[in-house]
Coordinates of C-alpha atoms (C1' of nucleotides) in Angstrom, one line a residue:
Chain A
X255 CA -17.2 5.4 -17.3
X256 CA -16.5 1.6 -17.7
X257 CA -16.8 -0.7 -14.9
X258 CA -15.8 -4.2 -14.3
X259 CA -19.3 -5.3 -15.4
X260 CA -19.0 -3.5 -18.8
X261 CA -15.6 -5.1 -19.5
X262 CA -16.9 -8.6 -18.5
X263 CA -19.7 -8.1 -21.3
X264 CA -16.9 -7.0 -23.6
X265 CA -15.5 -10.5 -23.3
X266 CA -18.9 -12.0 -23.8
X267 CA -19.4 -10.1 -26.8
X268 CA -16.0 -11.0 -28.1
X269 CA -16.9 -14.7 -27.8
X270 CA -20.2 -14.1 -29.7
X271 CA -18.3 -12.5 -32.5
X272 CA -15.8 -15.3 -32.8
X273 CA -18.9 -17.6 -33.1
X274 CA -20.4 -15.5 -35.8
X275 CA -16.9 -15.2 -37.6
X276 CA -16.8 -19.1 -37.9
X277 CA -20.5 -19.0 -39.1
X278 CA -19.2 -16.6 -42.0
X279 CA -21.4 -13.7 -40.8
X280 CA -19.8 -10.5 -41.8
X281 CA -22.1 -7.8 -40.4
X282 CA -24.2 -7.9 -37.3
X283 CA -26.5 -5.2 -35.7
X284 CA -27.0 -5.0 -32.0
X285 CA -30.4 -6.2 -32.3
X286 CA -29.2 -9.3 -33.9
X287 CA -26.3 -9.9 -31.3
X288 CA -28.9 -9.3 -28.7
X289 CA -31.7 -11.8 -29.8
X290 CA -29.1 -14.5 -30.7
X291 CA -27.2 -14.4 -27.3
X292 CA -30.1 -13.1 -24.9
X293 CA -28.6 -9.7 -24.3
X294 CA -30.0 -6.3 -24.4
X295 CA -29.4 -4.4 -27.6
X296 CA -29.1 -0.9 -26.0
X297 CA -26.5 -2.2 -23.5
X298 CA -24.4 -3.6 -26.3
X299 CA -24.5 -0.3 -28.2
X300 CA -23.8 1.6 -24.9
X301 CA -20.9 -0.8 -23.9
X302 CA -19.2 -0.5 -27.3
X303 CA -19.6 3.3 -27.6
X304 CA -17.5 3.6 -24.4
X305 CA -14.5 2.7 -26.5
X306 CA -15.1 4.3 -29.8
X307 CA -17.6 4.4 -32.6
X308 CA -17.2 0.9 -34.0
X309 CA -20.5 0.8 -35.9
X310 CA -22.0 2.2 -39.0
X311 CA -25.5 3.7 -38.6
X312 CA -28.1 2.1 -40.8
X313 CA -25.9 -1.0 -41.2
X314 CA -24.5 -2.3 -37.9
X315 CA -21.1 -3.7 -36.9
X316 CA -18.5 -5.4 -39.1
X317 CA -17.8 -8.6 -37.3
X318 CA -14.1 -8.8 -38.2
X319 CA -13.5 -5.2 -37.4
X320 CA -15.4 -5.1 -34.2
X321 CA -13.6 -8.2 -32.9
X322 CA -10.3 -6.7 -33.7
X323 CA -11.4 -3.6 -31.7
X324 CA -12.5 -5.5 -28.7
X325 CA -9.1 -7.7 -28.7
X326 CA -7.3 -4.4 -28.7
X327 CA -9.7 -2.8 -26.1
X328 CA -9.1 -5.9 -23.8
X329 CA -5.3 -5.7 -24.3
X330 CA -5.1 -9.3 -25.6
X331 CA -3.5 -8.2 -29.0
X332 CA -0.4 -9.0 -27.2
X333 CA 0.6 -11.9 -25.2
X334 CA 0.3 -12.0 -21.5
X335 CA 2.5 -14.3 -19.2
X336 CA 0.8 -15.9 -16.3
X337 CA 2.4 -17.7 -13.3
X338 CA 0.5 -20.1 -11.2
X339 CA 1.4 -20.5 -7.6
X340 CA 0.5 -23.8 -6.2
X341 CA 0.9 -27.0 -8.1
X342 CA -1.6 -29.1 -6.5
X343 CA -4.7 -30.5 -8.1
X344 CA -6.2 -27.1 -9.0
X345 CA -3.0 -25.4 -10.1
X346 CA -2.1 -28.5 -12.3
X347 CA -5.6 -28.4 -13.9
X348 CA -5.6 -24.8 -14.6
X349 CA -2.1 -25.0 -16.1
X350 CA -3.4 -27.7 -18.7
X351 CA -6.9 -26.0 -19.0
X352 CA -7.6 -25.2 -22.7
X353 CA -9.8 -22.2 -22.1
X354 CA -7.1 -20.8 -19.9
X355 CA -4.2 -21.3 -21.8
X356 CA -5.6 -19.6 -24.9
X357 CA -5.5 -16.4 -27.2
X358 CA -3.4 -13.7 -25.4
X359 CA -2.3 -15.7 -22.5
X360 CA 0.5 -18.1 -21.8
X361 CA 1.1 -19.9 -18.7
X362 CA 5.0 -19.9 -18.3
X363 CA 5.3 -21.7 -15.1
X364 CA 4.0 -23.1 -11.8
X365 CA 5.7 -22.7 -8.5
X366 CA 5.2 -24.7 -5.3
X367 CA 6.4 -24.9 -1.8
X368 CA 7.0 -28.6 -1.9
X369 CA 10.5 -29.2 -3.0
X370 CA 9.4 -32.6 -4.2
X371 CA 7.4 -31.1 -6.9
X372 CA 10.0 -28.7 -8.2
X373 CA 11.7 -29.8 -11.5
X374 CA 8.6 -31.8 -12.5
X375 CA 6.2 -30.6 -15.2
X376 CA 2.5 -30.6 -15.8
X377 CA 1.1 -33.1 -18.3
X378 CA 1.1 -30.4 -21.2
X379 CA 4.9 -29.6 -20.1
X380 CA 4.7 -26.4 -18.1
X381 CA 7.6 -26.5 -15.5
X382 CA 7.2 -26.5 -11.8
X383 CA 9.8 -24.4 -9.8
X384 CA 10.5 -23.7 -6.2
X385 CA 8.3 -21.3 -4.4
X386 CA 11.5 -19.7 -2.9
X387 CA 12.5 -18.5 -6.5
X388 CA 9.1 -16.9 -7.3
X389 CA 10.5 -13.5 -7.6
X390 CA 13.1 -14.6 -10.1
X391 CA 10.6 -16.7 -12.1
X392 CA 8.4 -13.6 -12.4
X393 CA 11.3 -11.6 -13.6
X394 CA 12.7 -14.1 -16.1
X395 CA 9.4 -14.9 -17.6
X396 CA 8.2 -11.3 -17.6
X397 CA 5.0 -12.8 -15.8
X398 CA 2.2 -10.1 -15.6
X399 CA -0.6 -12.1 -14.0
X400 CA -0.3 -14.3 -11.0
X401 CA -2.8 -17.0 -10.1
X402 CA -3.2 -18.2 -6.4
X403 CA -4.0 -21.7 -6.4
X404 CA -2.9 -22.5 -2.8
X405 CA -4.7 -23.4 0.6
X406 CA -6.6 -20.5 2.1
X407 CA -4.0 -20.4 4.8
X408 CA -1.1 -19.6 2.6
X409 CA -3.0 -17.3 0.1
X410 CA -2.2 -14.0 1.8
X411 CA 1.4 -14.7 1.9
X412 CA 1.3 -15.7 -1.7
X413 CA -0.5 -12.6 -2.7
X414 CA 2.1 -10.4 -0.8
X415 CA 5.0 -12.4 -2.5
X416 CA 3.4 -11.8 -6.0
X417 CA 3.0 -8.0 -5.3
X418 CA 6.4 -7.7 -3.9
X419 CA 7.8 -9.4 -7.2
X420 CA 6.0 -6.8 -9.1
X421 CA 2.9 -8.6 -10.4
X422 CA 0.1 -6.1 -10.9
X423 CA -2.9 -8.4 -11.6
X424 CA -3.8 -11.5 -9.6
X425 CA -6.5 -14.3 -10.0
X426 CA -7.2 -15.8 -6.6
X427 CA -8.9 -19.1 -6.2
X428 CA -8.5 -19.5 -2.5
X429 CA -11.7 -18.7 -0.4
X430 CA -10.3 -15.9 1.5
X431 CA -10.9 -12.2 1.9
X432 CA -7.4 -11.0 0.8
X433 CA -5.9 -7.7 2.1
X434 CA -5.1 -6.0 -1.3
X435 CA -3.0 -3.0 -2.6
X436 CA -5.0 -0.4 -4.3
X437 CA -2.3 -0.4 -7.2
X438 CA -2.8 -4.2 -7.8
X439 CA -6.0 -5.8 -9.3
X440 CA -7.2 -8.9 -7.7
X441 CA -10.1 -11.0 -8.9
X442 CA -11.3 -13.8 -6.8
X443 CA -13.0 -16.9 -8.1
X444 CA -14.7 -18.4 -5.2
X445 CA -16.0 -21.9 -5.9
X446 CA -17.7 -22.3 -2.4
X447 CA -19.7 -19.2 -2.7
X448 CA -20.9 -20.3 -6.1
X449 CA -22.1 -23.6 -4.7
X450 CA -23.6 -22.0 -1.6
X451 CA -25.6 -19.7 -3.8
X452 CA -26.9 -22.7 -5.6
X453 CA -27.8 -24.5 -2.4
X454 CA -29.7 -21.3 -1.4
X455 CA -31.8 -21.6 -4.6
X456 CA -32.5 -25.1 -4.0
X457 CA -33.4 -24.4 -0.4
X458 CA -36.0 -21.9 -1.4
X459 CA -37.4 -24.3 -3.9
X460 CA -38.0 -26.8 -1.2
X461 CA -39.4 -24.2 1.0
X462 CA -41.8 -23.1 -1.6
X463 CA -40.5 -19.5 -1.2
X464 CA -39.6 -19.2 -4.9
Chain B
X35 CA -35.9 -8.7 -1.6
X36 CA -32.7 -10.7 -1.8
X37 CA -30.5 -10.9 -4.7
X38 CA -27.6 -13.0 -5.9
X39 CA -25.2 -10.2 -4.6
X40 CA -26.9 -10.5 -1.1
X41 CA -26.6 -14.2 -0.9
X42 CA -23.1 -14.1 -2.2
X43 CA -22.3 -11.8 0.8
X44 CA -24.1 -14.3 3.3
X45 CA -21.3 -16.7 2.3
X46 CA -18.6 -14.2 2.9
X47 CA -20.2 -13.3 6.5
X48 CA -20.4 -17.0 7.1
X49 CA -16.6 -17.4 6.4
X50 CA -15.8 -14.5 8.6
X51 CA -17.8 -16.0 11.4
X52 CA -16.0 -19.2 11.1
X53 CA -12.8 -17.4 11.4
X54 CA -14.0 -15.4 14.5
X55 CA -15.4 -18.5 16.2
X56 CA -11.9 -20.1 15.9
X57 CA -10.5 -17.0 17.4
X58 CA -12.9 -17.6 20.3
X59 CA -14.9 -14.5 19.7
X60 CA -18.4 -15.0 21.2
X61 CA -20.1 -11.5 20.1
X62 CA -19.6 -9.2 17.2
X63 CA -21.1 -6.0 16.1
X64 CA -21.7 -5.1 12.4
X65 CA -19.1 -2.3 13.1
X66 CA -16.5 -4.7 14.0
X67 CA -17.2 -7.2 11.3
X68 CA -17.1 -4.4 8.8
X69 CA -13.8 -3.0 10.1
X70 CA -12.1 -6.3 10.3
X71 CA -13.1 -7.7 6.9
X72 CA -13.3 -4.4 4.8
X73 CA -17.1 -4.3 4.5
X74 CA -19.9 -1.8 5.1
X75 CA -21.6 -2.1 8.5
X76 CA -24.9 -1.0 7.1
X77 CA -24.9 -3.5 4.4
X78 CA -24.2 -6.2 6.8
X79 CA -27.1 -5.4 9.0
X80 CA -29.4 -5.0 6.0
X81 CA -28.4 -8.2 4.6
X82 CA -28.9 -10.0 7.7
X83 CA -32.1 -8.4 8.5
X84 CA -33.4 -9.8 5.2
X85 CA -33.7 -13.2 6.9
X86 CA -34.8 -12.4 10.5
X87 CA -33.8 -10.4 13.4
X88 CA -30.4 -12.0 14.4
X89 CA -29.0 -9.5 16.5
X90 CA -29.5 -7.8 19.8
X91 CA -29.7 -4.0 20.0
X92 CA -27.0 -2.5 22.1
X93 CA -25.0 -5.7 22.0
X94 CA -24.5 -7.1 18.5
X95 CA -24.5 -10.6 17.1
X96 CA -23.8 -13.8 18.8
X97 CA -21.2 -15.6 16.6
X98 CA -22.5 -19.1 17.1
X99 CA -26.0 -18.3 16.7
X100 CA -25.6 -16.1 13.6
X101 CA -23.5 -18.8 12.1
X102 CA -26.2 -21.4 12.5
X103 CA -28.7 -18.9 11.1
X104 CA -26.7 -18.4 8.0
X105 CA -26.0 -22.0 7.5
X106 CA -29.7 -22.6 7.7
X107 CA -30.5 -19.6 5.4
X108 CA -28.1 -20.7 2.8
X109 CA -29.6 -24.2 3.0
X110 CA -26.3 -26.0 3.9
X111 CA -27.5 -27.3 7.2
X112 CA -28.2 -30.6 5.2
X113 CA -25.8 -32.3 2.7
X114 CA -26.3 -31.5 -1.0
X115 CA -24.9 -34.1 -3.5
X116 CA -22.9 -32.9 -6.4
X117 CA -22.3 -34.7 -9.8
X118 CA -19.5 -33.6 -12.1
X119 CA -19.7 -34.1 -15.7
X120 CA -16.2 -34.2 -17.5
X121 CA -13.5 -36.1 -15.8
X122 CA -10.6 -34.2 -17.6
X123 CA -8.0 -32.0 -15.8
X124 CA -10.6 -29.6 -14.4
X125 CA -13.2 -32.1 -13.3
X126 CA -10.8 -34.3 -11.6
X127 CA -9.3 -31.2 -9.9
X128 CA -12.7 -30.2 -8.7
X129 CA -13.5 -33.6 -7.4
X130 CA -10.5 -33.6 -5.1
X131 CA -10.6 -30.0 -4.4
X132 CA -10.8 -29.2 -0.7
X133 CA -12.9 -26.1 -0.6
X134 CA -15.2 -27.7 -2.9
X135 CA -15.6 -30.9 -1.2
X136 CA -16.6 -29.1 2.1
X137 CA -19.3 -28.6 4.4
X138 CA -22.6 -29.1 3.1
X139 CA -21.6 -30.7 -0.1
X140 CA -20.4 -34.1 -1.2
X141 CA -19.2 -35.0 -4.7
X142 CA -20.9 -38.3 -5.3
X143 CA -19.4 -39.1 -8.7
X144 CA -17.9 -38.0 -11.9
X145 CA -19.2 -39.1 -15.5
X146 CA -17.3 -38.9 -18.6
X147 CA -18.0 -39.7 -22.3
X148 CA -14.7 -41.5 -22.8
X149 CA -15.5 -45.1 -22.0
X150 CA -11.9 -45.5 -21.0
X151 CA -12.3 -43.4 -17.9
X152 CA -15.3 -45.1 -16.6
X153 CA -14.5 -47.5 -13.7
X154 CA -11.6 -45.5 -12.6
X155 CA -11.7 -42.9 -9.8
X156 CA -10.1 -39.6 -8.7
X157 CA -7.2 -39.5 -6.5
X158 CA -9.5 -39.2 -3.4
X159 CA -11.6 -42.1 -4.7
X160 CA -14.6 -40.4 -6.4
X161 CA -15.8 -42.8 -8.9
X162 CA -16.1 -42.1 -12.7
X163 CA -19.0 -43.4 -14.5
X164 CA -20.0 -43.6 -18.3
X165 CA -21.9 -40.5 -19.5
X166 CA -24.5 -42.7 -20.9
X167 CA -25.6 -43.4 -17.4
X168 CA -26.0 -39.8 -16.3
X169 CA -29.6 -39.9 -15.5
X170 CA -29.2 -43.2 -13.5
X171 CA -26.3 -41.7 -11.5
X172 CA -28.4 -38.7 -10.7
X173 CA -31.2 -40.6 -9.6
X174 CA -29.1 -43.3 -7.6
X175 CA -27.1 -40.7 -5.9
X176 CA -29.9 -38.1 -5.4
X177 CA -27.6 -35.5 -7.0
X178 CA -29.0 -32.0 -6.7
X179 CA -26.1 -30.0 -8.2
X180 CA -24.6 -30.6 -11.6
X181 CA -21.0 -29.3 -12.6
X182 CA -20.1 -28.9 -16.3
X183 CA -16.5 -29.3 -16.8
X184 CA -16.4 -30.4 -20.4
X185 CA -15.5 -28.7 -23.6
X186 CA -17.5 -25.6 -24.7
X187 CA -18.7 -27.6 -27.8
X188 CA -20.4 -30.2 -25.5
X189 CA -21.5 -27.9 -22.6
X190 CA -25.0 -27.2 -24.0
X191 CA -25.7 -31.0 -24.5
X192 CA -24.6 -31.6 -21.0
X193 CA -26.7 -28.9 -19.6
X194 CA -29.7 -30.3 -21.2
X195 CA -29.0 -33.7 -20.2
X196 CA -28.6 -32.6 -16.5
X197 CA -31.9 -30.7 -16.7
X198 CA -33.6 -33.7 -18.3
X199 CA -32.3 -35.8 -15.4
X200 CA -33.8 -33.5 -12.8
X201 CA -31.0 -31.4 -11.7
X202 CA -32.1 -27.9 -10.8
X203 CA -29.0 -26.3 -10.0
X204 CA -25.8 -26.2 -12.2
X205 CA -22.4 -24.7 -12.0
X206 CA -20.9 -24.4 -15.4
X207 CA -17.1 -24.0 -16.2
X208 CA -17.4 -24.0 -19.8
X209 CA -16.9 -20.6 -21.6
X210 CA -20.2 -20.5 -23.5
X211 CA -23.6 -18.6 -23.2
X212 CA -25.9 -21.5 -22.2
X213 CA -29.4 -21.4 -23.4
X214 CA -31.1 -22.1 -19.9
X215 CA -34.5 -23.0 -18.3
X216 CA -36.1 -20.5 -16.1
X217 CA -36.8 -23.3 -13.5
X218 CA -33.2 -24.1 -13.4
X219 CA -30.5 -22.0 -11.8
X220 CA -27.1 -21.9 -13.6
X221 CA -24.0 -20.1 -12.5
X222 CA -21.2 -19.8 -14.7
X223 CA -17.7 -19.6 -13.6
X224 CA -15.7 -18.2 -16.6
X225 CA -12.0 -18.1 -16.2
X226 CA -11.2 -16.5 -19.5
X227 CA -13.5 -13.7 -18.7
X228 CA -11.6 -13.1 -15.5
X229 CA -8.1 -13.3 -17.3
X230 CA -9.4 -10.7 -19.8
X231 CA -10.6 -8.5 -17.2
X232 CA -7.2 -8.6 -15.7
X233 CA -5.6 -8.0 -19.0
X234 CA -7.7 -4.9 -19.5
X235 CA -6.7 -3.5 -16.3
X236 CA -2.9 -4.2 -17.3
X237 CA -3.5 -2.4 -20.6
X238 CA -4.9 0.6 -19.0
X239 CA -2.0 0.9 -16.6
X240 CA 0.3 0.6 -19.8
X241 CA -1.7 3.4 -21.6
X242 CA -1.6 5.6 -18.5
X243 CA -5.3 5.7 -18.8
X244 CA -5.8 4.7 -15.2
Chain C
dG240 C1' -25.0 4.4 25.9
dC241 C1' -24.8 1.5 22.2
dA242 C1' -25.9 -1.2 18.4
dT243 C1' -29.7 -3.1 15.6
dG244 C1' -33.0 -2.5 12.0
dT245 C1' -35.0 0.5 8.5
dG246 C1' -37.0 4.6 5.8
dA247 C1' -35.0 7.9 3.2
dA248 C1' -31.1 9.5 0.0
dT249 C1' -27.6 8.6 -2.9
dG250 C1' -25.2 6.4 -6.6
dG251 C1' -24.7 3.0 -10.5
dA252 C1' -26.2 0.4 -13.9
dT253 C1' -29.8 -0.8 -17.2
dT254 C1' -33.3 0.3 -20.2
dC255 C1' -36.1 3.3 -23.0
dA256 C1' -36.7 6.2 -26.7
dC257 C1' -35.3 9.1 -30.0
dA258 C1' -32.2 12.3 -32.6
dG259 C1' -28.8 12.0 -36.1
dC260 C1' -26.3 9.5 -39.7
dT261 C1' -25.8 6.4 -43.8
Chain D
dA82 C1' -35.7 3.0 -44.1
dG83 C1' -32.7 1.3 -40.7
dC84 C1' -29.4 1.2 -36.9
dT85 C1' -26.1 3.6 -34.1
dG86 C1' -25.1 6.6 -30.4
dT87 C1' -26.9 8.9 -26.4
dG88 C1' -29.6 11.8 -23.1
dA89 C1' -33.4 11.0 -20.2
dA90 C1' -35.9 7.7 -17.3
dT91 C1' -36.0 3.7 -14.6
dC92 C1' -34.5 0.3 -11.8
dC93 C1' -31.7 -1.9 -8.3
dA94 C1' -27.9 -1.7 -5.1
dT95 C1' -25.5 0.8 -1.5
dT96 C1' -25.0 4.0 2.0
dC97 C1' -26.7 7.4 5.3
dA98 C1' -28.9 8.6 9.3
dC99 C1' -31.9 7.9 12.9
dA100 C1' -35.9 5.9 15.4
dT101 C1' -36.3 1.8 18.2
dG102 C1' -35.0 -1.4 21.7
dC103 C1' -31.7 -3.5 24.8

DNA sequence: GCATGTGAATGGATTCACAGCT
DNA sequence: AGCTGTGAATCCATTCACATGC
């Protein structure tokens, strides 16, 4: 009934609603939402209808109530603990990244294979622990989400270690095709693929193909 | 004929081929590629056929030749210069990120609104310049790709400045719905949406819905 | 014989258009 | 009258299955 695409859009709607709330808007129709944020009104209605009847016919949606519904639907009405594996440039940046360390999520720790790094902390104070203690760290902090921010070479091993430690949701930044478990959800954010896609676009402009 | 999804997969194939090349494999069939990397053989063939007849019937694809073809198709057979806007945690990490600063791409500079930061450099030596000189920096370095690594509040302004400076491809890390130009390609990497999607998955496990 | 390249078939996701509620 | 919720229609992407060529 609801795919990854649908839930991705729920996040987008939630962001739009936050914005409208700040503006003091109390009620919004799918039309208005669509026009203001370049979406399709039918799709908004259909997406929302997947999870209940949130609107009022003839009126629209109550911003506060819809927001609360989406927060609940997305499961961020309670805190989820996040563990980052790899305290390199990327891992450290993610640990301190505002948009990452936000409503519903808390980065509880980083782990790194380099013993030098263990004991230190990120700029905002998130502690770095030894990779060897990964399973313990997951357990002690009740981490539910693992972030892979290591080299492509180690990514599979880290994935397996996270799964073995009981983590069921993983965000992977390593540019590799991971062998995954069916029970575990892995989302990969591949920066290189994004850049290559932009390069493809530029090339087509040059060639006059587009 | 070829969508964003298709070109994304070309990048994946390219990565697979790099791997096979290292392994010393000279020829590969769509079957073998599919099995080894969990893809669909018909899709591989169709994707590749979009851009020319790269294979030999009865034999398969020559790894080196196909790789070269893909590199050419993606437009990374020449260097593309990248400018990062925002020298905060994320911008700095991206500047030094291996997978980012790789074949076909070169980060030429960062710019930042904070005058304190101008004149410094990233750990790997990429210079930080004042935001006020953005257009100049784009011109002088022939930057083709802009990366937005600033706060959500400034993202639209930075987008507009990049477009005004002549940048036609933008990678956006700010969690906002940007108002874009049709001539300009914008790809957004939204970390929060990814986390929320994982949260949704976890919630469904808890609720036993899945 | 074997693997590509491709029309045809399937399967999803998006959009349309309207019935039904307020 | 106005807007939601939704079956029907459309569009796009993936997969199947085979004709074509090595």
